[in-house]
Amino acid sequence: MVRVPNVTRADAAAAVRNPLAFIAARWTPAPRTVQRAALSALLMSVIIVVTGGAVRLTGSGLGCPTWPKCTDDSLTATSEMGVHGAIEFGNRMLTYVLCAAVGWAIIAARSQKPYRRGLTRLGWAQFWIVMGNAVLGGIVVLVGLNPYTVAAHFLLSSALIAVATVMWQRTREGDAAPRPLVGKSVRQLVWFLVGASALLIAVGTVVTGAGPHAGDSSEVERMPVDWETVTKLHAVLAWIVVTLTFALWFVLKAVDAPRAPLGRTRELFLVLLAQGVIGYVQYFTDLPEVLVGLHMLGSAVTWIAVLRVLLSLRERPETTAGAPAPTAAQAYEATSVSMAGPR
């Protein structure tokens, strides 16, 4: 048996003053632990999007008619509120699970040795996005599911997924300067792909805000746009994203690019095909709730896949003591003969 050291009064004061530093001084997580913590935060950011969609699709958006309490007289849902109250309150409780996952990621990143300031900042960025979105979610309820606030709520969730994806990727990399694996023209094409994907998601929130699933059985304001027109615009943008993805894959094959960008692009193409099938089926079957929910999940997975393509275009090796890593410009200059870059 290993004797547990006594906690002195000074230790207790230090823990209260800066709990993260206190934990970091006494615990060093394995790299895999940090990776799993970041992945758990990413998974919870996707789950909260899906469960939020379930709240809307079951007409439970006002199951708890006020915020921060569930009702004026009760913090939690009551039996009189039925299943809608339970669904809405359950989704609110999942926010605490999300906070726990993000907190775990922050603690693991802060405790890693050597200390990686950038990784910890990504964890804190997630925390503040979650806090902001929690407040925004309360505003959504207080304004009776106004479609513009609902759209902002979803977009902020997409921002959370983006930061969580970047943090997960960074836990599997070093802190040396990024070295490009492809040429500038390929990177520009990918940035066009990212921009088109972001626009696709934004227009998707307009489709939702103008569509029939208002989120509650009562009369809820909808966006004053023609739903058929904006849905067709959404489809056109989806085809643009698919076309850009195929073009990217073709270019990467032509320049004999490294395996990572090719693999991530292929994964994105398959995700887009599945998402497109779901989208067209739900459109021609009058938007059944199950398919709409799957489409929301697909939106989150597509966004992650797009960001993984972007992040696969460079590598960040571990820094070595006494030998500074080459800068991105130096690394690229050495391999400027090929668009594919070093492999």
Short mmCIF file of C-alpha atoms in Angstrom, two decimals:
data_model
loop_
_atom_site.label_atom_id
_atom_site.label_comp_id
_atom_site.label_asym_id
_atom_site.label_seq_id
_atom_site.Cartn_x
_atom_site.Cartn_y
_atom_site.Cartn_z
CA MET A 1 0.00 0.00 0.00
CA VAL A 2 1.23 3.48 -0.89
CA ARG A 3 0.65 5.98 1.88
CA VAL A 4 -1.50 8.92 0.83
CA PRO A 5 0.35 12.14 1.70
CA ASN A 6 -1.34 14.44 4.15
CA VAL A 7 -2.92 17.54 2.69
CA THR A 8 -1.59 20.55 4.56
CA ARG A 9 -3.34 23.83 5.07
CA ALA A 10 -1.03 25.37 2.49
CA ASP A 11 -2.05 22.67 -0.01
CA ALA A 12 -5.71 23.38 0.61
CA ALA A 13 -5.17 27.10 0.12
CA ALA A 14 -3.27 26.45 -3.12
CA ALA A 15 -6.07 24.20 -4.37
CA VAL A 16 -8.66 26.87 -3.69
CA ARG A 17 -6.53 29.63 -5.21
CA ASN A 18 -5.73 27.77 -8.45
CA PRO A 19 -7.24 24.27 -8.63
CA LEU A 20 -5.95 23.58 -12.15
CA ALA A 21 -2.37 24.36 -11.20
CA PHE A 22 -2.77 22.29 -8.03
CA ILE A 23 -3.92 19.25 -10.03
CA ALA A 24 -1.28 19.76 -12.72
CA ALA A 25 1.49 19.81 -10.13
CA ARG A 26 0.43 16.38 -8.85
CA TRP A 27 -0.76 14.54 -11.95
CA THR A 28 0.66 13.92 -15.39
CA PRO A 29 -1.78 12.23 -17.77
CA ALA A 30 -0.62 9.92 -20.52
CA PRO A 31 -0.92 11.33 -24.06
CA ARG A 32 -3.70 8.85 -24.78
CA THR A 33 -5.65 10.16 -21.77
CA VAL A 34 -5.46 13.70 -23.14
CA GLN A 35 -6.59 12.49 -26.56
CA ARG A 36 -9.54 10.63 -25.07
CA ALA A 37 -10.53 13.65 -23.01
CA ALA A 38 -10.54 15.84 -26.13
CA LEU A 39 -12.49 13.20 -28.05
CA SER A 40 -15.10 12.96 -25.28
CA ALA A 41 -15.67 16.72 -25.51
CA LEU A 42 -16.08 16.43 -29.29
CA LEU A 43 -18.53 13.53 -29.00
CA MET A 44 -20.62 15.38 -26.42
CA SER A 45 -20.73 18.47 -28.64
CA VAL A 46 -22.27 16.29 -31.37
CA ILE A 47 -24.65 14.54 -28.96
CA ILE A 48 -25.98 17.85 -27.64
CA VAL A 49 -26.77 18.90 -31.22
CA VAL A 50 -28.67 15.67 -31.87
CA THR A 51 -30.62 15.81 -28.61
CA GLY A 52 -31.40 19.47 -29.24
CA GLY A 53 -32.82 18.41 -32.59
CA ALA A 54 -34.89 15.75 -30.84
CA VAL A 55 -36.37 18.45 -28.60
CA ARG A 56 -37.48 20.41 -31.63
CA LEU A 57 -38.69 17.43 -33.67
CA THR A 58 -40.84 16.10 -30.81
CA GLY A 59 -42.45 19.51 -30.32
CA SER A 60 -40.84 19.84 -26.89
CA GLY A 61 -39.12 23.17 -27.42
CA LEU A 62 -41.35 24.85 -24.83
CA GLY A 63 -41.71 21.77 -22.65
CA CYS A 64 -40.04 23.92 -20.01
CA PRO A 65 -41.73 27.27 -20.74
CA THR A 66 -39.17 29.45 -18.98
CA TRP A 67 -35.49 29.66 -18.10
CA PRO A 68 -33.34 29.14 -16.02
CA LYS A 69 -36.08 27.32 -14.11
CA CYS A 70 -38.29 24.81 -15.90
CA THR A 71 -41.39 26.64 -14.67
CA ASP A 72 -41.92 29.72 -12.54
CA ASP A 73 -42.32 27.51 -9.48
CA SER A 74 -40.07 24.54 -10.22
CA LEU A 75 -36.44 24.12 -11.19
CA THR A 76 -37.16 20.69 -12.70
CA ALA A 77 -39.88 19.25 -14.90
CA THR A 78 -42.98 18.02 -13.11
CA SER A 79 -45.19 15.03 -13.87
CA GLU A 80 -48.00 17.36 -14.97
CA MET A 81 -45.79 18.62 -17.82
CA GLY A 82 -45.74 15.18 -19.45
CA VAL A 83 -43.21 13.83 -21.91
CA HIS A 84 -42.44 17.21 -23.51
CA GLY A 85 -41.28 18.64 -20.21
CA ALA A 86 -39.14 15.56 -19.56
CA ILE A 87 -37.51 15.79 -23.00
CA GLU A 88 -36.74 19.50 -22.74
CA PHE A 89 -35.45 19.24 -19.18
CA GLY A 90 -33.39 16.16 -20.08
CA ASN A 91 -31.67 18.12 -22.83
CA ARG A 92 -30.91 20.90 -20.37
CA MET A 93 -29.32 18.36 -18.03
CA LEU A 94 -27.10 17.09 -20.84
CA THR A 95 -25.52 20.54 -20.89
CA TYR A 96 -23.96 19.65 -17.53
CA VAL A 97 -22.57 16.44 -19.02
CA LEU A 98 -21.11 18.51 -21.86
CA CYS A 99 -19.57 20.88 -19.31
CA ALA A 100 -18.06 17.91 -17.49
CA ALA A 101 -16.54 16.58 -20.72
CA VAL A 102 -15.10 19.98 -21.62
CA GLY A 103 -13.83 20.42 -18.05
CA TRP A 104 -12.13 17.03 -18.22
CA ALA A 105 -10.46 18.08 -21.49
CA ILE A 106 -9.24 21.32 -19.89
CA ILE A 107 -7.84 19.52 -16.83
CA ALA A 108 -6.09 16.89 -18.94
CA ALA A 109 -4.59 19.48 -21.28
CA ARG A 110 -3.46 21.70 -18.37
CA SER A 111 -1.83 18.75 -16.61
CA GLN A 112 0.07 17.43 -19.63
CA LYS A 113 3.86 17.68 -19.48
CA PRO A 114 5.34 19.72 -20.97
CA TYR A 115 2.63 22.34 -20.59
CA ARG A 116 0.93 23.24 -23.88
CA ARG A 117 -0.68 26.66 -23.60
CA GLY A 118 -2.37 26.46 -27.02
CA LEU A 119 -4.06 23.18 -26.18
CA THR A 120 -5.38 24.51 -22.89
CA ARG A 121 -6.71 27.62 -24.59
CA LEU A 122 -8.68 25.46 -27.02
CA GLY A 123 -10.29 23.76 -24.03
CA TRP A 124 -11.21 27.08 -22.45
CA ALA A 125 -12.58 28.31 -25.78
CA GLN A 126 -14.98 25.37 -25.73
CA PHE A 127 -16.01 26.22 -22.18
CA TRP A 128 -16.93 29.79 -23.02
CA ILE A 129 -18.80 28.74 -26.15
CA VAL A 130 -20.82 26.28 -24.06
CA MET A 131 -21.60 29.01 -21.52
CA GLY A 132 -22.63 31.42 -24.25
CA ASN A 133 -24.79 28.83 -25.94
CA ALA A 134 -26.46 27.92 -22.65
CA VAL A 135 -27.50 31.55 -22.21
CA LEU A 136 -28.59 31.72 -25.84
CA GLY A 137 -30.62 28.56 -25.34
CA GLY A 138 -32.41 30.25 -22.47
CA ILE A 139 -33.13 33.24 -24.68
CA VAL A 140 -34.56 30.87 -27.32
CA VAL A 141 -37.10 29.66 -24.75
CA LEU A 142 -37.87 33.13 -23.40
CA VAL A 143 -38.64 34.50 -26.89
CA GLY A 144 -40.88 31.55 -27.76
CA LEU A 145 -38.54 29.70 -30.17
CA ASN A 146 -37.90 32.67 -32.42
CA PRO A 147 -36.35 31.04 -35.54
CA TYR A 148 -33.46 33.50 -35.73
CA THR A 149 -32.36 32.69 -32.18
CA VAL A 150 -32.77 28.97 -32.93
CA ALA A 151 -30.52 29.37 -35.98
CA ALA A 152 -27.91 31.24 -33.92
CA HIS A 153 -28.11 28.49 -31.29
CA PHE A 154 -27.26 25.86 -33.91
CA LEU A 155 -24.49 27.93 -35.49
CA LEU A 156 -22.84 28.42 -32.11
CA SER A 157 -23.02 24.65 -31.61
CA SER A 158 -21.25 24.25 -34.96
CA ALA A 159 -18.54 26.62 -33.71
CA LEU A 160 -18.16 24.43 -30.63
CA ILE A 161 -17.76 21.35 -32.83
CA ALA A 162 -15.09 23.17 -34.85
CA VAL A 163 -13.02 24.10 -31.79
CA ALA A 164 -13.43 20.60 -30.31
CA THR A 165 -12.28 19.05 -33.59
CA VAL A 166 -9.19 21.25 -33.70
CA MET A 167 -8.34 20.40 -30.08
CA TRP A 168 -8.72 16.67 -30.73
CA GLN A 169 -6.38 16.96 -33.69
CA ARG A 170 -3.85 19.01 -31.72
CA THR A 171 -3.67 16.36 -28.98
CA ARG A 172 -2.25 14.00 -31.59
CA GLU A 173 0.36 16.46 -32.85
CA GLY A 174 3.43 18.19 -31.54
CA ASP A 175 4.02 21.91 -31.06
CA ALA A 176 6.54 22.47 -33.81
CA ALA A 177 5.71 24.95 -36.56
CA PRO A 178 3.22 23.44 -39.04
CA ARG A 179 4.74 22.03 -42.21
CA PRO A 180 2.48 21.98 -45.29
CA LEU A 181 1.97 18.63 -46.99
CA VAL A 182 0.42 20.09 -50.13
CA GLY A 183 0.94 23.12 -52.33
CA LYS A 184 -0.63 26.54 -51.96
CA SER A 185 -3.19 25.99 -54.72
CA VAL A 186 -4.48 22.85 -53.02
CA ARG A 187 -4.76 24.66 -49.69
CA GLN A 188 -6.74 27.44 -51.36
CA LEU A 189 -9.12 24.88 -52.85
CA VAL A 190 -9.68 23.39 -49.40
CA TRP A 191 -10.41 26.81 -47.93
CA PHE A 192 -13.05 27.28 -50.65
CA LEU A 193 -14.47 23.92 -49.55
CA VAL A 194 -14.55 25.01 -45.91
CA GLY A 195 -16.26 28.28 -46.81
CA ALA A 196 -18.86 26.54 -48.97
CA SER A 197 -19.52 24.03 -46.19
CA ALA A 198 -20.01 26.81 -43.63
CA LEU A 199 -22.42 28.55 -46.01
CA LEU A 200 -24.25 25.25 -46.53
CA ILE A 201 -24.76 24.89 -42.78
CA ALA A 202 -25.92 28.49 -42.45
CA VAL A 203 -28.48 28.10 -45.24
CA GLY A 204 -29.57 24.85 -43.61
CA THR A 205 -30.61 26.82 -40.53
CA VAL A 206 -32.77 29.00 -42.78
CA VAL A 207 -34.40 25.88 -44.22
CA THR A 208 -35.14 24.80 -40.65
CA GLY A 209 -36.37 28.25 -39.64
CA ALA A 210 -38.82 28.39 -42.54
CA GLY A 211 -39.83 24.72 -42.45
CA PRO A 212 -42.73 22.92 -40.78
CA HIS A 213 -40.87 21.64 -37.68
CA ALA A 214 -41.24 24.73 -35.51
CA GLY A 215 -40.31 22.95 -32.29
CA ASP A 216 -43.62 23.24 -30.46
CA SER A 217 -47.29 22.44 -31.06
CA SER A 218 -48.27 26.08 -30.47
CA GLU A 219 -48.10 28.82 -33.09
CA VAL A 220 -44.40 29.60 -33.54
CA GLU A 221 -42.97 32.35 -35.73
CA ARG A 222 -41.25 31.17 -38.92
CA MET A 223 -38.72 32.91 -41.16
CA PRO A 224 -40.57 34.87 -43.88
CA VAL A 225 -38.92 33.16 -46.85
CA ASP A 226 -40.24 30.69 -49.38
CA TRP A 227 -39.32 27.27 -48.01
CA GLU A 228 -39.15 25.57 -51.43
CA THR A 229 -36.77 28.22 -52.79
CA VAL A 230 -34.38 28.15 -49.85
CA THR A 231 -34.43 24.34 -49.87
CA LYS A 232 -33.37 24.34 -53.52
CA LEU A 233 -30.59 26.81 -52.69
CA HIS A 234 -29.48 24.46 -49.92
CA ALA A 235 -29.37 21.58 -52.43
CA VAL A 236 -27.34 23.64 -54.91
CA LEU A 237 -24.79 24.47 -52.20
CA ALA A 238 -24.63 20.80 -51.25
CA TRP A 239 -23.78 19.90 -54.85
CA ILE A 240 -21.11 22.62 -54.87
CA VAL A 241 -19.53 21.08 -51.77
CA VAL A 242 -19.66 17.63 -53.36
CA THR A 243 -18.09 18.95 -56.57
CA LEU A 244 -15.30 20.71 -54.68
CA THR A 245 -14.63 17.54 -52.70
CA PHE A 246 -14.40 15.44 -55.86
CA ALA A 247 -12.15 18.04 -57.50
CA LEU A 248 -9.92 18.04 -54.43
CA TRP A 249 -9.63 14.26 -54.48
CA PHE A 250 -8.77 14.34 -58.19
CA VAL A 251 -6.08 17.00 -57.68
CA LEU A 252 -4.58 15.16 -54.70
CA LYS A 253 -4.35 11.97 -56.78
CA ALA A 254 -2.82 13.87 -59.70
CA VAL A 255 -0.03 15.39 -57.59
CA ASP A 256 0.60 12.15 -55.68
CA ALA A 257 -0.33 13.76 -52.36
CA PRO A 258 0.39 12.13 -48.99
CA ARG A 259 -1.95 9.48 -47.62
CA ALA A 260 -3.56 11.61 -44.90
CA PRO A 261 -5.16 14.29 -47.12
CA LEU A 262 -6.32 11.63 -49.57
CA GLY A 263 -7.87 9.53 -46.83
CA ARG A 264 -9.67 12.45 -45.18
CA THR A 265 -11.00 13.63 -48.56
CA ARG A 266 -12.31 10.16 -49.38
CA GLU A 267 -14.02 9.98 -45.98
CA LEU A 268 -15.63 13.38 -46.57
CA PHE A 269 -16.92 12.29 -49.98
CA LEU A 270 -18.59 9.21 -48.48
CA VAL A 271 -20.15 11.27 -45.68
CA LEU A 272 -21.50 13.75 -48.22
CA LEU A 273 -23.06 10.97 -50.29
CA ALA A 274 -24.83 9.55 -47.23
CA GLN A 275 -25.97 13.02 -46.17
CA GLY A 276 -27.24 13.74 -49.67
CA VAL A 277 -29.28 10.53 -49.77
CA ILE A 278 -30.88 11.35 -46.42
CA GLY A 279 -31.57 14.92 -47.54
CA TYR A 280 -33.34 13.96 -50.75
CA VAL A 281 -35.31 11.14 -49.12
CA GLN A 282 -36.57 13.42 -46.34
CA TYR A 283 -37.53 16.07 -48.91
CA PHE A 284 -39.60 13.68 -51.02
CA THR A 285 -41.22 12.00 -47.99
CA ASP A 286 -42.52 15.23 -46.37
CA LEU A 287 -39.77 15.56 -43.72
CA PRO A 288 -40.34 12.63 -41.35
CA GLU A 289 -38.89 13.45 -37.93
CA VAL A 290 -36.48 10.49 -37.84
CA LEU A 291 -34.85 11.45 -41.13
CA VAL A 292 -34.63 15.11 -40.16
CA GLY A 293 -32.85 14.05 -36.97
CA LEU A 294 -30.43 11.88 -38.97
CA HIS A 295 -29.82 14.83 -41.29
CA MET A 296 -28.87 17.00 -38.30
CA LEU A 297 -26.45 14.32 -37.14
CA GLY A 298 -25.08 14.16 -40.67
CA SER A 299 -24.59 17.92 -40.66
CA ALA A 300 -22.36 17.68 -37.58
CA VAL A 301 -20.42 14.72 -38.98
CA THR A 302 -19.98 16.48 -42.33
CA TRP A 303 -18.62 19.59 -40.61
CA ILE A 304 -16.12 17.47 -38.67
CA ALA A 305 -15.07 15.67 -41.86
CA VAL A 306 -14.51 18.99 -43.67
CA LEU A 307 -12.36 20.30 -40.83
CA ARG A 308 -10.37 17.07 -40.74
CA VAL A 309 -9.55 17.55 -44.42
CA LEU A 310 -8.29 21.05 -43.65
CA LEU A 311 -6.22 19.87 -40.69
CA SER A 312 -4.71 17.02 -42.69
CA LEU A 313 -2.95 19.44 -45.03
CA ARG A 314 -0.11 20.02 -42.58
CA GLU A 315 1.85 18.17 -39.96
CA ARG A 316 3.19 19.39 -36.63
CA PRO A 317 5.96 17.11 -35.32
CA GLU A 318 7.22 17.09 -31.79
CA THR A 319 9.78 19.77 -30.96
CA THR A 320 13.22 18.45 -30.09
CA ALA A 321 15.44 20.08 -27.49
CA GLY A 322 18.39 21.96 -28.97
CA ALA A 323 17.14 21.56 -32.53
CA PRO A 324 14.51 24.09 -33.49
CA ALA A 325 11.94 22.79 -35.92
CA PRO A 326 12.02 24.32 -39.41
CA THR A 327 9.45 26.96 -40.13
CA ALA A 328 6.54 26.30 -42.45
CA ALA A 329 8.13 28.52 -45.12
CA GLN A 330 11.46 26.67 -44.90
CA ALA A 331 9.80 23.29 -45.09
CA TYR A 332 7.74 24.27 -48.07
CA GLU A 333 10.58 25.95 -49.95
CA ALA A 334 12.54 22.70 -49.75
CA THR A 335 9.78 20.84 -51.54
CA SER A 336 8.35 23.48 -53.86
CA VAL A 337 9.06 21.32 -56.90
CA SER A 338 5.95 19.25 -56.15
CA MET A 339 2.47 20.52 -55.34
CA ALA A 340 2.12 17.57 -53.04
CA GLY A 341 4.91 18.67 -50.73
CA PRO A 342 6.94 16.33 -48.49
CA ARG A 343 5.52 12.96 -47.57
#
